[in-house]
Amino acid sequence: MKHVYLVFAAALVTTYSANLPAQGYPAKPVRIVVPLVPGGNLDIVARAVAQRLSEGLGQQIIVENRPGASSLVGTQYVAKSAPDGYTLLAMANTFTAVPAVIANPGYDPIKDFTGVSMTCKVAQVLVVTPTLPVKSVRELIALARARPGELSYGSSGNGSTGHFAAELFNQKAGLKMLHVPYKGNAQALVDIIAGQIMMMYDQVSTSHPHVKAGKLKALAVTSSTRSGLFPELPTIDEAGVKGYEAITFNGLLAPAGAPREVLSRLQGEIAKALAAPALRNSFLERGVELTASGSPDEFTVYIRNEVAANAKLARNAGIKAQ
């Protein structure tokens, strides 16, 4: 009987200890590591979320930029951090694509991390140089089929969001185009406006002013629904390439093994923060749709699916880092 009591007491202690992280969380400041330089979408969204999250959790949320090696430095740092919910990673969808094009990125997106929540979605827009004789996606496909391998598209680099968006389009439409990688979108936009390259997939907020000024011609958006910045444009799916979607997204991850109760607390507060009408509207004006996952597990599954899809796409398209 004494043995039974001891076992029962041990079970109570274990249960009590397991609940401590959630009950006492957060007992100190929480860090959100942004693996890129300040000023980009990832950084801006992370800081907006941090401010509201701080109010909800009643604790300071520190945003720390750790750029380097195309986001690998900051990502690796969080992967090796204690799984206690006090160090989080602000990630973009390139997080799920890098392992498909780099042999040893220094992290495993599945084994080293667990989901907290998505924070936003951003559509891309398919833009072409004004002199290209097409007015629709169907006309572009017809031209590309008539001139296989001749039409060029730019991107911010091998394995970038724009590169994957273009190759997904090519595979679904049965096309072959010439990829011209740049070290960033800025020079690619300059060259497409000048007619040095024919097209590219760019974030709606970046291309919007050039389209309105007549310097670029927009054909469609890459999201499954139309963009508020381009309400007149069809989605690529609507334009005839069924099942096509290639958005960019941001989210927060924690090191694998973080307490489930802590993850649920974080996700709940993030959802509340992102639901604030004033905050949502301020980002919608830039083409950014703030949105939270339904649960940490939902976002974890989403990440796993993106990793698998990107690996398949990179393999079929022969996408490799250079």
Short mmCIF file of N, CA, C and O in Angstrom, two decimals, residues 55-160:
data_model
loop_
_atom_site.label_atom_id
_atom_site.label_comp_id
_atom_site.label_asym_id
_atom_site.label_seq_id
_atom_site.Cartn_x
_atom_site.Cartn_y
_atom_site.Cartn_z
N GLU A 55 1.22 43.20 -24.72
CA GLU A 55 0.05 43.64 -23.95
C GLU A 55 -0.77 42.45 -23.47
O GLU A 55 -1.25 42.42 -22.33
N GLY A 56 -0.91 41.44 -24.33
CA GLY A 56 -1.72 40.28 -23.97
C GLY A 56 -1.07 39.39 -22.94
O GLY A 56 -1.75 38.83 -22.07
N LEU A 57 0.25 39.26 -23.01
CA LEU A 57 0.97 38.38 -22.09
C LEU A 57 1.41 39.09 -20.81
O LEU A 57 1.79 38.45 -19.84
N GLY A 58 1.38 40.42 -20.84
CA GLY A 58 1.82 41.17 -19.67
C GLY A 58 3.31 41.06 -19.43
O GLY A 58 3.77 41.12 -18.29
N GLN A 59 4.07 40.88 -20.49
CA GLN A 59 5.53 40.73 -20.38
C GLN A 59 6.18 41.36 -21.61
O GLN A 59 5.57 41.42 -22.69
N GLN A 60 7.40 41.82 -21.47
CA GLN A 60 8.10 42.43 -22.58
C GLN A 60 8.43 41.41 -23.67
O GLN A 60 8.88 40.30 -23.37
N ILE A 61 8.18 41.78 -24.93
CA ILE A 61 8.53 40.93 -26.07
C ILE A 61 9.63 41.68 -26.84
O ILE A 61 9.40 42.77 -27.36
N ILE A 62 10.80 41.10 -26.91
CA ILE A 62 11.95 41.74 -27.54
C ILE A 62 12.15 41.17 -28.95
O ILE A 62 12.24 39.95 -29.13
N VAL A 63 12.18 42.04 -29.95
CA VAL A 63 12.47 41.61 -31.31
C VAL A 63 13.95 41.82 -31.57
O VAL A 63 14.47 42.93 -31.43
N GLU A 64 14.62 40.75 -31.91
CA GLU A 64 16.08 40.77 -32.09
C GLU A 64 16.43 40.34 -33.52
O GLU A 64 16.08 39.23 -33.93
N ASN A 65 17.08 41.21 -34.27
CA ASN A 65 17.49 40.87 -35.63
C ASN A 65 18.84 40.16 -35.60
O ASN A 65 19.81 40.67 -35.03
N ARG A 66 18.87 38.97 -36.21
CA ARG A 66 20.11 38.18 -36.32
C ARG A 66 20.28 37.76 -37.78
O ARG A 66 20.08 36.60 -38.13
N PRO A 67 20.61 38.70 -38.66
CA PRO A 67 20.74 38.38 -40.08
C PRO A 67 22.05 37.68 -40.39
O PRO A 67 22.97 37.64 -39.55
N GLY A 68 22.13 37.11 -41.58
CA GLY A 68 23.37 36.47 -42.02
C GLY A 68 23.09 35.19 -42.77
O GLY A 68 22.20 34.42 -42.41
N ALA A 69 23.86 34.98 -43.85
CA ALA A 69 23.79 33.74 -44.64
C ALA A 69 22.36 33.45 -45.09
O ALA A 69 21.86 32.33 -44.97
N SER A 70 21.70 34.49 -45.62
CA SER A 70 20.32 34.34 -46.13
C SER A 70 19.38 33.74 -45.10
O SER A 70 18.63 32.81 -45.38
N SER A 71 19.43 34.25 -43.89
CA SER A 71 18.56 33.90 -42.75
C SER A 71 19.01 32.66 -41.98
O SER A 71 18.41 32.32 -40.95
N LEU A 72 20.07 32.00 -42.41
CA LEU A 72 20.50 30.77 -41.74
C LEU A 72 21.04 31.02 -40.34
O LEU A 72 20.83 30.21 -39.43
N VAL A 73 21.74 32.14 -40.14
CA VAL A 73 22.35 32.42 -38.84
C VAL A 73 21.30 32.49 -37.73
O VAL A 73 21.41 31.82 -36.70
N GLY A 74 20.28 33.31 -37.94
CA GLY A 74 19.23 33.45 -36.92
C GLY A 74 18.41 32.19 -36.75
O GLY A 74 18.02 31.83 -35.63
N THR A 75 18.16 31.49 -37.85
CA THR A 75 17.37 30.26 -37.79
C THR A 75 18.11 29.18 -37.00
O THR A 75 17.51 28.50 -36.16
N GLN A 76 19.39 29.02 -37.26
CA GLN A 76 20.19 28.04 -36.54
C GLN A 76 20.26 28.38 -35.05
O GLN A 76 20.25 27.49 -34.19
N TYR A 77 20.34 29.67 -34.75
CA TYR A 77 20.41 30.10 -33.35
C TYR A 77 19.17 29.66 -32.58
O TYR A 77 19.26 29.13 -31.48
N VAL A 78 18.00 29.88 -33.17
CA VAL A 78 16.76 29.49 -32.49
C VAL A 78 16.63 27.98 -32.40
O VAL A 78 16.17 27.45 -31.39
N ALA A 79 17.07 27.28 -33.43
CA ALA A 79 17.00 25.81 -33.42
C ALA A 79 17.77 25.22 -32.24
O ALA A 79 17.39 24.18 -31.69
N LYS A 80 18.84 25.91 -31.82
CA LYS A 80 19.68 25.42 -30.72
C LYS A 80 19.30 26.02 -29.38
O LYS A 80 19.93 25.73 -28.37
N SER A 81 18.29 26.87 -29.35
CA SER A 81 17.87 27.52 -28.10
C SER A 81 17.04 26.57 -27.25
O SER A 81 16.50 25.57 -27.73
N ALA A 82 16.92 26.91 -25.97
CA ALA A 82 16.13 26.08 -25.05
C ALA A 82 14.67 26.07 -25.48
O ALA A 82 14.11 27.12 -25.82
N PRO A 83 14.04 24.91 -25.48
CA PRO A 83 12.62 24.80 -25.89
C PRO A 83 11.66 25.16 -24.77
O PRO A 83 10.84 24.35 -24.34
N ASP A 84 11.77 26.40 -24.29
CA ASP A 84 10.96 26.81 -23.15
C ASP A 84 9.94 27.89 -23.48
O ASP A 84 9.23 28.39 -22.60
N GLY A 85 9.86 28.29 -24.77
CA GLY A 85 8.90 29.30 -25.16
C GLY A 85 9.39 30.72 -25.02
O GLY A 85 8.64 31.67 -25.29
N TYR A 86 10.65 30.90 -24.61
CA TYR A 86 11.19 32.24 -24.43
C TYR A 86 12.03 32.71 -25.62
O TYR A 86 12.45 33.87 -25.65
N THR A 87 12.27 31.85 -26.58
CA THR A 87 12.97 32.24 -27.81
C THR A 87 12.17 31.69 -28.99
O THR A 87 12.01 30.48 -29.12
N LEU A 88 11.67 32.59 -29.83
CA LEU A 88 10.86 32.22 -30.97
C LEU A 88 11.52 32.69 -32.26
O LEU A 88 12.32 33.63 -32.25
N LEU A 89 11.18 32.04 -33.35
CA LEU A 89 11.70 32.42 -34.66
C LEU A 89 10.60 33.04 -35.50
O LEU A 89 9.54 32.44 -35.70
N ALA A 90 10.84 34.24 -36.02
CA ALA A 90 9.96 34.83 -37.02
C ALA A 90 10.44 34.31 -38.37
O ALA A 90 11.58 34.54 -38.75
N MET A 91 9.58 33.57 -39.07
CA MET A 91 10.01 32.93 -40.30
C MET A 91 9.14 33.34 -41.46
O MET A 91 7.99 33.72 -41.30
N ALA A 92 9.75 33.29 -42.66
CA ALA A 92 9.02 33.47 -43.91
C ALA A 92 9.02 32.13 -44.63
O ALA A 92 9.70 31.19 -44.22
N ASN A 93 8.30 32.02 -45.73
CA ASN A 93 8.17 30.72 -46.38
C ASN A 93 9.47 30.19 -46.97
O ASN A 93 9.59 29.01 -47.26
N THR A 94 10.49 31.06 -47.11
CA THR A 94 11.79 30.56 -47.56
C THR A 94 12.37 29.56 -46.57
O THR A 94 13.19 28.72 -46.93
N PHE A 95 11.92 29.64 -45.31
CA PHE A 95 12.33 28.67 -44.28
C PHE A 95 12.03 27.24 -44.74
O PHE A 95 12.80 26.32 -44.47
N THR A 96 10.91 27.07 -45.45
CA THR A 96 10.51 25.73 -45.90
C THR A 96 11.15 25.35 -47.22
O THR A 96 11.12 24.19 -47.61
N ALA A 97 11.73 26.34 -47.93
CA ALA A 97 12.32 26.07 -49.24
C ALA A 97 13.82 25.84 -49.19
O ALA A 97 14.37 25.07 -49.99
N VAL A 98 14.50 26.50 -48.25
CA VAL A 98 15.97 26.41 -48.17
C VAL A 98 16.47 24.97 -48.09
O VAL A 98 17.41 24.59 -48.80
N PRO A 99 15.89 24.11 -47.24
CA PRO A 99 16.40 22.73 -47.17
C PRO A 99 16.28 21.97 -48.50
O PRO A 99 16.94 20.96 -48.69
N ALA A 100 15.43 22.46 -49.40
CA ALA A 100 15.26 21.79 -50.69
C ALA A 100 16.36 22.15 -51.67
O ALA A 100 16.58 21.43 -52.65
N VAL A 101 17.07 23.25 -51.41
CA VAL A 101 18.08 23.70 -52.37
C VAL A 101 19.48 23.79 -51.77
O VAL A 101 20.46 23.97 -52.49
N ILE A 102 19.60 23.68 -50.44
CA ILE A 102 20.91 23.71 -49.78
C ILE A 102 21.10 22.39 -49.04
O ILE A 102 20.26 22.00 -48.23
N ALA A 103 22.21 21.74 -49.31
CA ALA A 103 22.44 20.40 -48.77
C ALA A 103 22.51 20.40 -47.24
O ALA A 103 21.95 19.52 -46.58
N ASN A 104 23.19 21.36 -46.64
CA ASN A 104 23.35 21.39 -45.19
C ASN A 104 23.01 22.78 -44.64
O ASN A 104 23.90 23.57 -44.32
N PRO A 105 21.72 23.09 -44.52
CA PRO A 105 21.33 24.41 -44.04
C PRO A 105 21.58 24.65 -42.55
O PRO A 105 21.46 25.76 -42.07
N GLY A 106 21.90 23.58 -41.82
CA GLY A 106 22.17 23.73 -40.39
C GLY A 106 20.93 23.66 -39.53
O GLY A 106 20.97 23.91 -38.32
N TYR A 107 19.81 23.31 -40.13
CA TYR A 107 18.59 23.09 -39.35
C TYR A 107 17.67 22.17 -40.14
O TYR A 107 17.74 22.09 -41.37
N ASP A 108 16.83 21.45 -39.41
CA ASP A 108 15.81 20.61 -40.02
C ASP A 108 14.47 21.25 -39.71
O ASP A 108 14.09 21.37 -38.53
N PRO A 109 13.73 21.71 -40.73
CA PRO A 109 12.48 22.43 -40.47
C PRO A 109 11.41 21.60 -39.76
O PRO A 109 10.50 22.15 -39.15
N ILE A 110 11.54 20.29 -39.84
CA ILE A 110 10.57 19.40 -39.20
C ILE A 110 11.02 18.98 -37.81
O ILE A 110 10.26 19.08 -36.84
N LYS A 111 12.26 18.53 -37.68
CA LYS A 111 12.74 17.98 -36.42
C LYS A 111 13.15 19.04 -35.40
O LYS A 111 13.07 18.80 -34.20
N ASP A 112 13.61 20.19 -35.87
CA ASP A 112 14.16 21.19 -34.96
C ASP A 112 13.16 22.24 -34.49
O ASP A 112 13.46 23.02 -33.59
N PHE A 113 11.98 22.28 -35.10
CA PHE A 113 11.01 23.34 -34.77
C PHE A 113 9.61 22.78 -34.62
O PHE A 113 9.28 21.71 -35.13
N THR A 114 8.79 23.56 -33.93
CA THR A 114 7.37 23.26 -33.82
C THR A 114 6.60 24.56 -34.06
O THR A 114 7.09 25.65 -33.76
N GLY A 115 5.42 24.44 -34.61
CA GLY A 115 4.65 25.62 -34.97
C GLY A 115 4.05 26.35 -33.77
O GLY A 115 3.68 25.73 -32.78
N VAL A 116 3.97 27.67 -33.88
CA VAL A 116 3.22 28.49 -32.94
C VAL A 116 1.99 29.02 -33.66
O VAL A 116 0.86 28.68 -33.34
N SER A 117 2.22 29.83 -34.70
CA SER A 117 1.09 30.34 -35.49
C SER A 117 1.59 31.03 -36.75
O SER A 117 2.68 31.61 -36.77
N MET A 118 0.80 30.98 -37.80
CA MET A 118 1.02 31.86 -38.94
C MET A 118 0.68 33.28 -38.49
O MET A 118 -0.12 33.47 -37.57
N THR A 119 1.31 34.27 -39.12
CA THR A 119 0.99 35.65 -38.78
C THR A 119 0.45 36.45 -39.97
O THR A 119 -0.32 37.38 -39.78
N CYS A 120 0.85 36.08 -41.20
CA CYS A 120 0.31 36.82 -42.34
C CYS A 120 0.50 36.05 -43.64
O CYS A 120 1.33 35.13 -43.72
N LYS A 121 -0.27 36.45 -44.64
CA LYS A 121 -0.13 35.95 -46.01
C LYS A 121 0.03 37.15 -46.93
O LYS A 121 -0.60 38.19 -46.71
N VAL A 122 0.85 37.00 -47.96
CA VAL A 122 1.05 38.08 -48.93
C VAL A 122 1.01 37.48 -50.33
O VAL A 122 1.76 36.55 -50.64
N ALA A 123 0.13 38.00 -51.16
CA ALA A 123 0.06 37.53 -52.54
C ALA A 123 1.22 38.08 -53.34
O ALA A 123 1.78 39.13 -53.03
N GLN A 124 1.59 37.37 -54.39
CA GLN A 124 2.51 37.89 -55.38
C GLN A 124 1.70 38.24 -56.63
O GLN A 124 0.55 37.82 -56.78
N VAL A 125 2.30 39.01 -57.50
CA VAL A 125 1.63 39.37 -58.74
C VAL A 125 2.56 39.04 -59.90
O VAL A 125 3.78 39.25 -59.83
N LEU A 126 2.00 38.46 -60.95
CA LEU A 126 2.75 38.16 -62.16
C LEU A 126 2.76 39.42 -63.02
O LEU A 126 1.72 39.86 -63.50
N VAL A 127 3.96 40.01 -63.15
CA VAL A 127 4.09 41.24 -63.95
C VAL A 127 5.00 40.98 -65.14
O VAL A 127 5.93 40.17 -65.07
N VAL A 128 4.70 41.66 -66.25
CA VAL A 128 5.51 41.52 -67.46
C VAL A 128 5.93 42.90 -67.93
O VAL A 128 5.32 43.92 -67.58
N THR A 129 6.99 42.93 -68.73
CA THR A 129 7.44 44.19 -69.30
C THR A 129 6.35 44.72 -70.25
O THR A 129 5.68 43.93 -70.94
N PRO A 130 6.11 46.02 -70.26
CA PRO A 130 5.00 46.58 -71.05
C PRO A 130 5.02 46.24 -72.54
O PRO A 130 3.96 46.22 -73.18
N THR A 131 6.20 45.98 -73.07
CA THR A 131 6.29 45.71 -74.52
C THR A 131 5.98 44.26 -74.89
O THR A 131 5.86 43.94 -76.07
N LEU A 132 5.85 43.39 -73.88
CA LEU A 132 5.53 42.00 -74.19
C LEU A 132 4.09 41.94 -74.74
O LEU A 132 3.16 42.43 -74.09
N PRO A 133 3.89 41.35 -75.92
CA PRO A 133 2.56 41.39 -76.57
C PRO A 133 1.55 40.41 -75.98
O PRO A 133 1.01 39.55 -76.69
N VAL A 134 1.28 40.54 -74.68
CA VAL A 134 0.27 39.69 -74.04
C VAL A 134 -0.57 40.56 -73.10
O VAL A 134 -0.06 41.52 -72.51
N LYS A 135 -1.84 40.19 -72.93
CA LYS A 135 -2.73 40.93 -72.04
C LYS A 135 -3.36 40.02 -70.99
O LYS A 135 -4.14 40.50 -70.16
N SER A 136 -3.05 38.74 -71.04
CA SER A 136 -3.65 37.79 -70.11
C SER A 136 -2.71 36.62 -69.89
O SER A 136 -1.73 36.43 -70.63
N VAL A 137 -3.03 35.81 -68.87
CA VAL A 137 -2.24 34.61 -68.60
C VAL A 137 -2.34 33.63 -69.76
O VAL A 137 -1.33 33.01 -70.15
N ARG A 138 -3.51 33.49 -70.33
CA ARG A 138 -3.67 32.57 -71.46
C ARG A 138 -2.80 33.00 -72.65
O ARG A 138 -2.19 32.16 -73.32
N GLU A 139 -2.73 34.31 -72.92
CA GLU A 139 -1.90 34.79 -74.01
C GLU A 139 -0.41 34.58 -73.71
O GLU A 139 0.38 34.28 -74.60
N LEU A 140 -0.05 34.73 -72.44
CA LEU A 140 1.34 34.49 -72.04
C LEU A 140 1.70 33.02 -72.25
O LEU A 140 2.78 32.71 -72.77
N ILE A 141 0.81 32.12 -71.86
CA ILE A 141 1.07 30.69 -72.04
C ILE A 141 1.22 30.35 -73.52
O ILE A 141 2.12 29.61 -73.92
N ALA A 142 0.35 30.92 -74.34
CA ALA A 142 0.42 30.67 -75.79
C ALA A 142 1.74 31.16 -76.36
O ALA A 142 2.38 30.47 -77.18
N LEU A 143 2.20 32.33 -75.94
CA LEU A 143 3.46 32.88 -76.42
C LEU A 143 4.65 32.03 -75.96
O LEU A 143 5.57 31.75 -76.74
N ALA A 144 4.61 31.61 -74.69
CA ALA A 144 5.69 30.80 -74.15
C ALA A 144 5.78 29.44 -74.84
O ALA A 144 6.87 28.91 -75.06
N ARG A 145 4.64 28.88 -75.19
CA ARG A 145 4.64 27.59 -75.91
C ARG A 145 5.16 27.74 -77.33
O ARG A 145 5.80 26.83 -77.86
N ALA A 146 4.92 28.91 -77.91
CA ALA A 146 5.40 29.16 -79.28
C ALA A 146 6.89 29.46 -79.31
O ALA A 146 7.55 29.26 -80.32
N ARG A 147 7.41 29.93 -78.15
CA ARG A 147 8.83 30.28 -78.07
C ARG A 147 9.47 29.61 -76.86
O ARG A 147 9.92 30.27 -75.92
N PRO A 148 9.51 28.27 -76.82
CA PRO A 148 10.02 27.55 -75.64
C PRO A 148 11.47 27.92 -75.31
O PRO A 148 12.33 27.95 -76.17
N GLY A 149 11.69 28.25 -74.02
CA GLY A 149 13.03 28.57 -73.54
C GLY A 149 13.50 29.97 -73.87
O GLY A 149 14.59 30.37 -73.46
N GLU A 150 12.70 30.76 -74.58
CA GLU A 150 13.12 32.10 -74.99
C GLU A 150 12.67 33.19 -74.02
O GLU A 150 13.39 34.18 -73.81
N LEU A 151 11.49 33.06 -73.45
CA LEU A 151 10.99 34.08 -72.53
C LEU A 151 11.74 33.99 -71.20
O LEU A 151 11.88 32.90 -70.63
N SER A 152 12.20 35.12 -70.71
CA SER A 152 12.99 35.14 -69.48
C SER A 152 12.19 35.70 -68.32
O SER A 152 11.36 36.59 -68.48
N TYR A 153 12.45 35.16 -67.14
CA TYR A 153 11.83 35.70 -65.93
C TYR A 153 12.91 35.91 -64.88
O TYR A 153 13.87 35.16 -64.79
N GLY A 154 12.76 36.97 -64.10
CA GLY A 154 13.72 37.28 -63.05
C GLY A 154 13.23 36.86 -61.69
O GLY A 154 12.03 36.65 -61.47
N SER A 155 14.16 36.73 -60.75
CA SER A 155 13.82 36.44 -59.36
C SER A 155 14.92 37.01 -58.48
O SER A 155 15.97 37.43 -58.97
N SER A 156 14.69 37.01 -57.19
CA SER A 156 15.70 37.52 -56.25
C SER A 156 16.75 36.48 -55.93
O SER A 156 17.56 36.67 -55.01
N GLY A 157 16.78 35.36 -56.66
CA GLY A 157 17.82 34.36 -56.47
C GLY A 157 17.30 32.95 -56.59
O GLY A 157 16.10 32.69 -56.51
N ASN A 158 18.21 32.00 -56.77
CA ASN A 158 17.84 30.60 -56.84
C ASN A 158 17.20 30.14 -55.53
O ASN A 158 17.74 30.39 -54.44
N GLY A 159 16.06 29.50 -55.64
CA GLY A 159 15.37 29.03 -54.46
C GLY A 159 14.53 30.09 -53.77
O GLY A 159 13.97 29.84 -52.71
N SER A 160 14.45 31.28 -54.35
CA SER A 160 13.66 32.36 -53.76
C SER A 160 12.17 32.11 -53.99
O SER A 160 11.77 31.24 -54.77
#
